[in-house]
PDB file of C-alpha atoms and ligand atoms in Angstrom:
ATOM      1  CA  MET A   1       0.000   0.000   0.000  1.00  0.00           C
ATOM      2  CA  ARG A   2       1.064   3.583  -0.532  1.00  0.00           C
ATOM      3  CA  SER A   3       1.742   5.429   2.705  1.00  0.00           C
ATOM      4  CA  ASN A   4      -0.560   8.270   1.685  1.00  0.00           C
ATOM      5  CA  GLN A   5      -3.418   5.936   0.778  1.00  0.00           C
ATOM      6  CA  ARG A   6      -6.709   6.877   2.438  1.00  0.00           C
ATOM      7  CA  VAL A   7      -7.514   4.409   5.186  1.00  0.00           C
ATOM      8  CA  THR A   8     -10.401   4.063   7.566  1.00  0.00           C
ATOM      9  CA  CYS A   9      -9.981   3.364  11.251  1.00  0.00           C
ATOM     10  CA  PRO A  10     -10.051  -0.361  12.021  1.00  0.00           C
ATOM     11  CA  ILE A  11     -11.724   0.388  15.354  1.00  0.00           C
ATOM     12  CA  CYS A  12     -14.455   2.928  14.631  1.00  0.00           C
ATOM     13  CA  GLY A  13     -14.474   3.217  10.837  1.00  0.00           C
ATOM     14  CA  GLY A  14     -13.650   6.926  11.092  1.00  0.00           C
ATOM     15  CA  ASN A  15     -11.501   8.844   8.640  1.00  0.00           C
ATOM     16  CA  CYS A  16      -7.769   8.664   9.178  1.00  0.00           C
ATOM     17  CA  PHE A  17      -4.953  10.916   8.058  1.00  0.00           C
ATOM     18  CA  LEU A  18      -1.192  10.587   7.985  1.00  0.00           C
ATOM     19  CA  LEU A  19       0.053  11.858  11.306  1.00  0.00           C
ATOM     20  CA  ASP A  20       3.801  11.464  11.001  1.00  0.00           C
ATOM     21  CA  VAL A  21       6.697   9.309   9.905  1.00  0.00           C
ATOM     22  CA  VAL A  22       9.442   7.925  12.152  1.00  0.00           C
ATOM     23  CA  ASP A  23      12.502   5.794  11.553  1.00  0.00           C
ATOM     24  CA  PHE A  24      11.922   2.048  12.061  1.00  0.00           C
ATOM     25  CA  ASN A  25      14.643   2.013  14.742  1.00  0.00           C
ATOM     26  CA  LYS A  26      12.813   4.481  16.991  1.00  0.00           C
ATOM     27  CA  SER A  27      12.667   2.492  20.238  1.00  0.00           C
ATOM     28  CA  CYS A  28      11.242   2.816  23.730  1.00  0.00           C
ATOM     29  CA  GLU A  29      14.778   2.900  25.090  1.00  0.00           C
ATOM     30  CA  GLU A  30      15.061   6.445  23.741  1.00  0.00           C
ATOM     31  CA  ALA A  31      13.154   7.418  26.890  1.00  0.00           C
ATOM     32  CA  ARG A  32      16.255   6.259  28.803  1.00  0.00           C
ATOM     33  CA  GLY A  33      18.601   8.139  26.508  1.00  0.00           C
ATOM     34  CA  LYS A  34      19.621   5.113  24.409  1.00  0.00           C
ATOM     35  CA  PHE A  35      19.398   5.599  20.668  1.00  0.00           C
ATOM     36  CA  LEU A  36      19.849   3.021  17.911  1.00  0.00           C
ATOM     37  CA  GLU A  37      21.415   3.935  14.603  1.00  0.00           C
ATOM     38  CA  LEU A  38      18.803   5.063  12.102  1.00  0.00           C
ATOM     39  CA  SER A  39      17.647   2.231   9.845  1.00  0.00           C
ATOM     40  CA  GLY A  40      16.700   4.452   6.932  1.00  0.00           C
ATOM     41  CA  ILE A  41      13.298   2.712   6.810  1.00  0.00           C
ATOM     42  CA  PRO A  42      10.395   5.160   7.146  1.00  0.00           C
ATOM     43  CA  ILE A  43       7.353   4.028   9.138  1.00  0.00           C
ATOM     44  CA  TYR A  44       4.193   6.051   8.661  1.00  0.00           C
ATOM     45  CA  TYR A  45       1.545   6.283  11.365  1.00  0.00           C
ATOM     46  CA  GLN A  46      -2.094   7.019  10.595  1.00  0.00           C
ATOM     47  CA  PHE A  47      -4.385   8.761  13.082  1.00  0.00           C
ATOM     48  CA  CYS A  48      -8.148   8.449  13.391  1.00  0.00           C
ATOM     49  CA  ASP A  49      -9.906  11.776  13.510  1.00  0.00           C
ATOM     50  CA  ASN A  50     -12.793  10.268  15.470  1.00  0.00           C
ATOM     51  CA  CYS A  51     -11.444   7.862  18.125  1.00  0.00           C
ATOM     52  CA  ASN A  52      -7.774   8.919  17.962  1.00  0.00           C
ATOM     53  CA  PHE A  53      -6.464   5.402  17.365  1.00  0.00           C
ATOM     54  CA  CYS A  54      -2.969   5.698  15.884  1.00  0.00           C
ATOM     55  CA  PHE A  55      -1.468   2.857  13.879  1.00  0.00           C
ATOM     56  CA  ALA A  56       1.161   1.814  11.355  1.00  0.00           C
ATOM     57  CA  PRO A  57      -0.838   0.118   8.572  1.00  0.00           C
ATOM     58  CA  GLU A  58       2.152  -0.920   6.486  1.00  0.00           C
ATOM     59  CA  ILE A  59       3.734  -2.923   9.316  1.00  0.00           C
ATOM     60  CA  ALA A  60       0.325  -4.382  10.102  1.00  0.00           C
ATOM     61  CA  LEU A  61       0.417  -5.994   6.653  1.00  0.00           C
ATOM     62  CA  TRP A  62       3.777  -7.676   7.176  1.00  0.00           C
ATOM     63  CA  PRO A  63       3.803 -11.460   6.917  1.00  0.00           C
ATOM     64  CA  PHE A  64       4.403 -13.283  10.186  1.00  0.00           C
ATOM     65  CA  ASP A  65       8.028 -14.078   9.348  1.00  0.00           C
ATOM     66  CA  ASP A  66       8.870 -10.402   8.960  1.00  0.00           C
ATOM     67  CA  PHE A  67       7.801  -9.727  12.547  1.00  0.00           C
ATOM     68  CA  GLU A  68      10.146 -12.495  13.711  1.00  0.00           C
ATOM     69  CA  GLN A  69      13.054 -11.365  11.571  1.00  0.00           C
ATOM     70  CA  LYS A  70      12.792  -7.611  11.975  1.00  0.00           C
ATOM     71  CA  ILE A  71      11.209  -7.056  15.402  1.00  0.00           C
ATOM     72  CA  TYR A  72      11.056 -10.141  17.637  1.00  0.00           C
ATOM     73  CA  ASN A  73      14.611 -11.208  16.825  1.00  0.00           C
ATOM     74  CA  ASN A  74      17.709 -11.699  18.988  1.00  0.00           C
ATOM     75  CA  HIS A  75      18.103  -7.952  19.439  1.00  0.00           C
ATOM     76  CA  TYR A  76      14.577  -7.371  20.741  1.00  0.00           C
ATOM     77  CA  ILE A  77      15.909  -7.587  24.289  1.00  0.00           C
ATOM     78  CA  ASP A  78      18.065  -4.506  23.589  1.00  0.00           C
ATOM     79  CA  VAL A  79      14.926  -2.387  23.171  1.00  0.00           C
ATOM     80  CA  ASP A  80      12.834  -4.101  25.878  1.00  0.00           C
ATOM     81  CA  PRO A  81      15.263  -5.431  28.503  1.00  0.00           C
ATOM     82  CA  ASP A  82      12.542  -6.134  31.107  1.00  0.00           C
ATOM     83  CA  TYR A  83      10.341  -8.418  29.040  1.00  0.00           C
ATOM     84  CA  ILE A  84      11.901 -11.766  29.925  1.00  0.00           C
ATOM     85  CA  GLU A  85      11.953 -11.695  33.744  1.00  0.00           C
ATOM     86  CA  VAL A  86      11.447  -8.362  35.481  1.00  0.00           C
ATOM     87  CA  ARG A  87       8.066  -7.384  34.059  1.00  0.00           C
ATOM     88  CA  PRO A  88       6.337 -10.821  34.132  1.00  0.00           C
ATOM     89  CA  ARG A  89       7.457 -11.510  37.701  1.00  0.00           C
ATOM     90  CA  GLY A  90       6.360  -8.064  38.860  1.00  0.00           C
ATOM     91  CA  ASN A  91       2.978  -8.469  37.164  1.00  0.00           C
ATOM     92  CA  ALA A  92       2.501 -11.935  38.696  1.00  0.00           C
ATOM     93  CA  LEU A  93       3.173 -10.586  42.174  1.00  0.00           C
ATOM     94  CA  ARG A  94       0.647  -7.809  41.631  1.00  0.00           C
ATOM     95  CA  LEU A  95      -1.998 -10.349  40.502  1.00  0.00           C
ATOM     96  CA  ILE A  96      -1.321 -12.523  43.553  1.00  0.00           C
ATOM     97  CA  SER A  97      -1.883  -9.569  45.815  1.00  0.00           C
ATOM     98  CA  MET A  98      -4.909  -8.369  43.823  1.00  0.00           C
ATOM     99  CA  PHE A  99      -6.772 -11.689  44.010  1.00  0.00           C
ATOM    100  CA  LYS A 100      -5.558 -12.902  47.377  1.00  0.00           C
ATOM    101  CA  GLY A 101      -7.843 -15.672  48.648  1.00  0.00           C
ATOM    102  CA  HIS A 102      -9.361 -16.375  45.212  1.00  0.00           C
ATOM    103  CA  ALA A 103      -6.427 -18.079  43.479  1.00  0.00           C
ATOM    104  CA  GLN A 104      -7.974 -21.556  43.737  1.00  0.00           C
ATOM    105  CA  SER A 105     -11.223 -20.581  42.072  1.00  0.00           C
ATOM    106  CA  ILE A 106      -9.842 -18.616  39.105  1.00  0.00           C
ATOM    107  CA  LYS A 107      -8.824 -20.289  35.865  1.00  0.00           C
ATOM    108  CA  HIS A 108      -6.277 -17.885  34.422  1.00  0.00           C
ATOM    109  CA  LEU A 109      -4.650 -17.380  31.033  1.00  0.00           C
ATOM    110  CA  ASP A 110      -1.787 -15.006  30.323  1.00  0.00           C
ATOM    111  CA  TYR A 111      -2.368 -14.090  26.667  1.00  0.00           C
ATOM    112  CA  GLY A 112       0.816 -13.001  24.898  1.00  0.00           C
ATOM    113  CA  GLY A 113       2.770 -14.417  27.825  1.00  0.00           C
ATOM    114  CA  GLY A 114       6.057 -14.961  25.957  1.00  0.00           C
ATOM    115  CA  GLU A 115       8.023 -17.775  27.572  1.00  0.00           C
ATOM    116  CA  GLY A 116       5.426 -18.193  30.325  1.00  0.00           C
ATOM    117  CA  VAL A 117       7.303 -16.668  33.280  1.00  0.00           C
ATOM    118  CA  LEU A 118       4.205 -14.903  34.638  1.00  0.00           C
ATOM    119  CA  SER A 119       2.130 -18.099  34.565  1.00  0.00           C
ATOM    120  CA  LYS A 120       4.887 -20.157  36.138  1.00  0.00           C
ATOM    121  CA  THR A 121       5.221 -17.627  38.967  1.00  0.00           C
ATOM    122  CA  LEU A 122       1.457 -17.865  39.554  1.00  0.00           C
ATOM    123  CA  ARG A 123       1.458 -21.674  39.448  1.00  0.00           C
ATOM    124  CA  ASP A 124       4.258 -21.707  42.013  1.00  0.00           C
ATOM    125  CA  ALA A 125       1.910 -19.665  44.202  1.00  0.00           C
ATOM    126  CA  GLY A 126      -0.923 -22.197  43.800  1.00  0.00           C
ATOM    127  CA  TRP A 127      -2.776 -20.633  40.871  1.00  0.00           C
ATOM    128  CA  ASN A 128      -4.418 -22.503  38.003  1.00  0.00           C
ATOM    129  CA  SER A 129      -2.645 -20.571  35.265  1.00  0.00           C
ATOM    130  CA  ASP A 130      -1.704 -21.144  31.626  1.00  0.00           C
ATOM    131  CA  SER A 131       0.238 -19.081  29.158  1.00  0.00           C
ATOM    132  CA  TYR A 132      -0.369 -18.623  25.450  1.00  0.00           C
ATOM    133  CA  ASP A 133       1.569 -16.507  22.992  1.00  0.00           C
ATOM    134  CA  PRO A 134       0.420 -16.307  19.376  1.00  0.00           C
ATOM    135  CA  PHE A 135       3.939 -15.380  18.263  1.00  0.00           C
ATOM    136  CA  ILE A 136       5.482 -18.453  19.937  1.00  0.00           C
ATOM    137  CA  GLU A 137       2.773 -21.124  19.654  1.00  0.00           C
ATOM    138  CA  LYS A 138       1.815 -20.146  16.155  1.00  0.00           C
ATOM    139  CA  GLY A 139       0.804 -23.672  15.056  1.00  0.00           C
ATOM    140  CA  ASN A 140      -1.629 -24.171  17.919  1.00  0.00           C
ATOM    141  CA  ASP A 141      -5.379 -23.822  17.596  1.00  0.00           C
ATOM    142  CA  ILE A 142      -6.589 -21.559  20.391  1.00  0.00           C
ATOM    143  CA  ARG A 143      -9.876 -23.463  20.522  1.00  0.00           C
ATOM    144  CA  ASP A 144      -7.908 -26.270  22.159  1.00  0.00           C
ATOM    145  CA  LEU A 145      -6.979 -24.064  25.093  1.00  0.00           C
ATOM    146  CA  GLY A 146     -10.417 -23.940  26.693  1.00  0.00           C
ATOM    147  CA  CYS A 147     -12.042 -21.021  28.519  1.00  0.00           C
ATOM    148  CA  PHE A 148     -10.707 -18.849  31.300  1.00  0.00           C
ATOM    149  CA  ASP A 149     -12.213 -16.750  34.082  1.00  0.00           C
ATOM    150  CA  LEU A 150      -9.386 -14.257  34.026  1.00  0.00           C
ATOM    151  CA  ILE A 151      -7.327 -13.373  30.982  1.00  0.00           C
ATOM    152  CA  THR A 152      -4.404 -11.026  31.342  1.00  0.00           C
ATOM    153  CA  ALA A 153      -2.701  -9.392  28.368  1.00  0.00           C
ATOM    154  CA  TYR A 154       0.309  -7.366  29.444  1.00  0.00           C
ATOM    155  CA  GLU A 155       1.854  -5.187  26.760  1.00  0.00           C
ATOM    156  CA  VAL A 156      -0.047  -7.000  24.024  1.00  0.00           C
ATOM    157  CA  PHE A 157      -2.583  -4.569  22.558  1.00  0.00           C
ATOM    158  CA  GLU A 158       0.009  -2.118  21.204  1.00  0.00           C
ATOM    159  CA  HIS A 159       1.794  -4.988  19.380  1.00  0.00           C
ATOM    160  CA  VAL A 160      -1.089  -6.451  17.421  1.00  0.00           C
ATOM    161  CA  PRO A 161      -1.342  -5.905  13.672  1.00  0.00           C
ATOM    162  CA  ASP A 162      -5.034  -6.841  13.699  1.00  0.00           C
ATOM    163  CA  VAL A 163      -7.085  -5.678  16.693  1.00  0.00           C
ATOM    164  CA  HIS A 164     -10.089  -7.698  15.546  1.00  0.00           C
ATOM    165  CA  GLN A 165      -8.112 -10.934  15.503  1.00  0.00           C
ATOM    166  CA  LEU A 166      -7.017 -10.135  19.056  1.00  0.00           C
ATOM    167  CA  MET A 167     -10.540  -9.363  20.230  1.00  0.00           C
ATOM    168  CA  SER A 168     -12.096 -12.423  18.631  1.00  0.00           C
ATOM    169  CA  ASN A 169      -9.392 -14.595  20.231  1.00  0.00           C
ATOM    170  CA  LEU A 170     -10.050 -13.034  23.633  1.00  0.00           C
ATOM    171  CA  ARG A 171     -13.801 -13.423  23.183  1.00  0.00           C
ATOM    172  CA  LEU A 172     -13.326 -17.098  22.350  1.00  0.00           C
ATOM    173  CA  LEU A 173     -11.064 -17.750  25.322  1.00  0.00           C
ATOM    174  CA  LEU A 174     -13.053 -15.866  27.936  1.00  0.00           C
ATOM    175  CA  ALA A 175     -15.494 -17.834  30.076  1.00  0.00           C
ATOM    176  CA  PRO A 176     -18.968 -16.367  30.632  1.00  0.00           C
ATOM    177  CA  ASN A 177     -18.625 -13.715  33.355  1.00  0.00           C
ATOM    178  CA  GLY A 178     -14.866 -13.675  32.922  1.00  0.00           C
ATOM    179  CA  ILE A 179     -12.777 -10.517  32.860  1.00  0.00           C
ATOM    180  CA  ILE A 180      -9.815  -9.319  30.828  1.00  0.00           C
ATOM    181  CA  LEU A 181      -7.135  -7.264  32.532  1.00  0.00           C
ATOM    182  CA  PHE A 182      -4.650  -5.682  30.170  1.00  0.00           C
ATOM    183  CA  SER A 183      -1.934  -3.113  30.038  1.00  0.00           C
ATOM    184  CA  THR A 184      -1.224  -0.658  27.279  1.00  0.00           C
ATOM    185  CA  LEU A 185      -0.359   2.981  27.712  1.00  0.00           C
ATOM    186  CA  VAL A 186      -3.068   5.265  26.355  1.00  0.00           C
ATOM    187  CA  SER A 187      -1.975   7.986  24.011  1.00  0.00           C
ATOM    188  CA  ASP A 188      -4.241  10.779  25.297  1.00  0.00           C
ATOM    189  CA  ALA A 189      -2.212  13.979  25.603  1.00  0.00           C
ATOM    190  CA  ASN A 190       0.770  12.268  23.971  1.00  0.00           C
ATOM    191  CA  ILE A 191      -0.475  11.993  20.393  1.00  0.00           C
ATOM    192  CA  LYS A 192      -2.240  14.983  18.929  1.00  0.00           C
ATOM    193  CA  LYS A 193      -3.288  16.290  15.574  1.00  0.00           C
ATOM    194  CA  ASN A 194      -0.792  18.781  14.126  1.00  0.00           C
ATOM    195  CA  SER A 195       1.988  17.578  16.433  1.00  0.00           C
ATOM    196  CA  ARG A 196       5.003  15.442  15.650  1.00  0.00           C
ATOM    197  CA  LEU A 197       4.992  11.848  16.883  1.00  0.00           C
ATOM    198  CA  THR A 198       7.688  12.187  19.526  1.00  0.00           C
ATOM    199  CA  TRP A 199       6.040  10.023  22.217  1.00  0.00           C
ATOM    200  CA  TRP A 200       8.533   7.410  23.466  1.00  0.00           C
ATOM    201  CA  TYR A 201       5.889   4.635  23.352  1.00  0.00           C
ATOM    202  CA  ALA A 202       5.321   5.140  19.603  1.00  0.00           C
ATOM    203  CA  SER A 203       8.239   2.900  18.686  1.00  0.00           C
ATOM    204  CA  PRO A 204       8.190   0.622  15.656  1.00  0.00           C
ATOM    205  CA  ARG A 205      11.385  -1.183  16.716  1.00  0.00           C
ATOM    206  CA  ASN A 206       9.483  -2.385  19.800  1.00  0.00           C
ATOM    207  CA  GLY A 207       6.585  -3.493  17.622  1.00  0.00           C
ATOM    208  CA  HIS A 208       4.335  -0.733  18.966  1.00  0.00           C
ATOM    209  CA  ILE A 209       2.135  -0.398  15.934  1.00  0.00           C
ATOM    210  CA  SER A 210      -1.334   0.020  17.509  1.00  0.00           C
ATOM    211  CA  LEU A 211      -1.523   2.978  19.870  1.00  0.00           C
ATOM    212  CA  PHE A 212      -4.819   3.377  21.699  1.00  0.00           C
ATOM    213  CA  SER A 213      -6.508   6.446  23.053  1.00  0.00           C
ATOM    214  CA  LYS A 214      -8.923   5.988  25.939  1.00  0.00           C
ATOM    215  CA  LYS A 215     -11.781   6.621  23.525  1.00  0.00           C
ATOM    216  CA  SER A 216     -10.581   3.930  21.098  1.00  0.00           C
ATOM    217  CA  LEU A 217     -10.319   1.361  23.920  1.00  0.00           C
ATOM    218  CA  VAL A 218     -13.894   2.110  24.967  1.00  0.00           C
ATOM    219  CA  HIS A 219     -15.089   1.905  21.366  1.00  0.00           C
ATOM    220  CA  LEU A 220     -13.319  -1.423  20.808  1.00  0.00           C
ATOM    221  CA  ALA A 221     -14.851  -2.849  24.000  1.00  0.00           C
ATOM    222  CA  SER A 222     -18.355  -1.891  22.989  1.00  0.00           C
ATOM    223  CA  ARG A 223     -17.950  -3.442  19.522  1.00  0.00           C
ATOM    224  CA  TYR A 224     -17.344  -6.769  21.237  1.00  0.00           C
ATOM    225  CA  GLY A 225     -20.054  -6.400  23.855  1.00  0.00           C
ATOM    226  CA  PHE A 226     -17.764  -5.524  26.752  1.00  0.00           C
ATOM    227  CA  ASN A 227     -17.937  -2.880  29.411  1.00  0.00           C
ATOM    228  CA  SER A 228     -14.620  -1.223  30.017  1.00  0.00           C
ATOM    229  CA  GLY A 229     -12.757   0.717  32.621  1.00  0.00           C
ATOM    230  CA  SER A 230      -9.281   1.942  33.403  1.00  0.00           C
ATOM    231  CA  PHE A 231      -7.382   1.763  36.674  1.00  0.00           C
ATOM    232  CA  SER A 232      -4.692   4.105  35.343  1.00  0.00           C
ATOM    233  CA  THR A 233      -3.380   5.388  32.002  1.00  0.00           C
ATOM    234  CA  GLY A 234      -1.745   1.981  31.486  1.00  0.00           C
ATOM    235  CA  PHE A 235      -3.998  -0.679  33.070  1.00  0.00           C
ATOM    236  CA  HIS A 236      -7.517  -1.524  31.943  1.00  0.00           C
ATOM    237  CA  VAL A 237     -10.357  -4.001  32.261  1.00  0.00           C
ATOM    238  CA  TYR A 238     -12.922  -5.424  29.828  1.00  0.00           C
ATOM    239  CA  PHE A 239     -15.859  -7.353  31.269  1.00  0.00           C
ATOM    240  CA  THR A 240     -19.484  -8.251  30.644  1.00  0.00           C
ATOM    241  CA  SER A 241     -20.495  -8.629  34.276  1.00  0.00           C
ATOM    242  CA  ILE A 242     -18.466  -8.439  37.449  1.00  0.00           C
ATOM    243  CA  PRO A 243     -17.750 -11.818  39.049  1.00  0.00           C
ATOM    244  CA  ASN A 244     -17.691 -11.977  42.860  1.00  0.00           C
ATOM    245  CA  TRP A 245     -13.982 -12.651  42.955  1.00  0.00           C
ATOM    246  CA  ALA A 246     -13.267  -9.431  41.034  1.00  0.00           C
ATOM    247  CA  SER A 247     -15.841  -7.131  42.595  1.00  0.00           C
ATOM    248  CA  HIS A 248     -13.352  -5.648  45.062  1.00  0.00           C
ATOM    249  CA  ILE A 249     -11.009  -4.671  42.205  1.00  0.00           C
ATOM    250  CA  ILE A 250     -13.547  -3.254  39.808  1.00  0.00           C
ATOM    251  CA  ARG A 251     -15.799  -1.482  42.306  1.00  0.00           C
ATOM    252  CA  LEU A 252     -12.878  -0.027  44.208  1.00  0.00           C
ATOM    253  CA  ASN A 253     -11.841   1.775  41.081  1.00  0.00           C
ATOM    254  CA  GLY A 254     -15.235   3.128  40.278  1.00  0.00           C
ATOM    255  CA  GLN A 255     -15.840   0.874  37.307  1.00  0.00           C
ATOM    256  CA  SER A 256     -19.128  -0.701  38.309  1.00  0.00           C
TER     257      SER A 256
HETATM  258 ZN1   ZN B 301     -11.265   5.449  15.046  1.00  0.00          ZN
END
């Protein structure tokens, strides 16, 4: 596709326009003062005038192998040093504390869980937890995984080339009355019309190709029949109804 081709928003169907272009090697580590050499490959981001979803449609069309070769390769750790151990262990500890006393009754899936460190940490603490990563277990049929009361998706949404594939997978995997807890940093106040795309999180080298505004997250939820809420600018929940074991989390944050 041509970078200036007119596209419609995959979330709300609104009109999009070219917001900016960045070098492919723009990485999240720039926030810590570490810069990669420029790749010379321009990556254009489109922006939805209605819901403010911002995305890189050309990368979204890459075949699977390109993601492995160009993004999730041996150097990925250089641009996301916490993804193997630090982040999954920290997130597991937060879940343990969040659902203290309910671990036995929750069937949990960590969607996009990489090597499964988060799930293993939970299992060691007595949880019934599984991990699934579409980039690692690409041959597996997700229908074989079963259904889960709690699905977590940490740093997944911003990586997906196709938000509808993600949502239909989550819908399929979620048990009735289950909830989805996920992290992705919302772009509100960081991505604006008539401003350059300088936000550290807008980094193609990290695979951050789908950047959500709060409004676009709400819109996406409603398209799939979910209610939604946010605990912070980076942590969110999708649910249809609030199960007893999650009522203290959701109500405490004013989501009910
Ligand atoms: Zn939109």
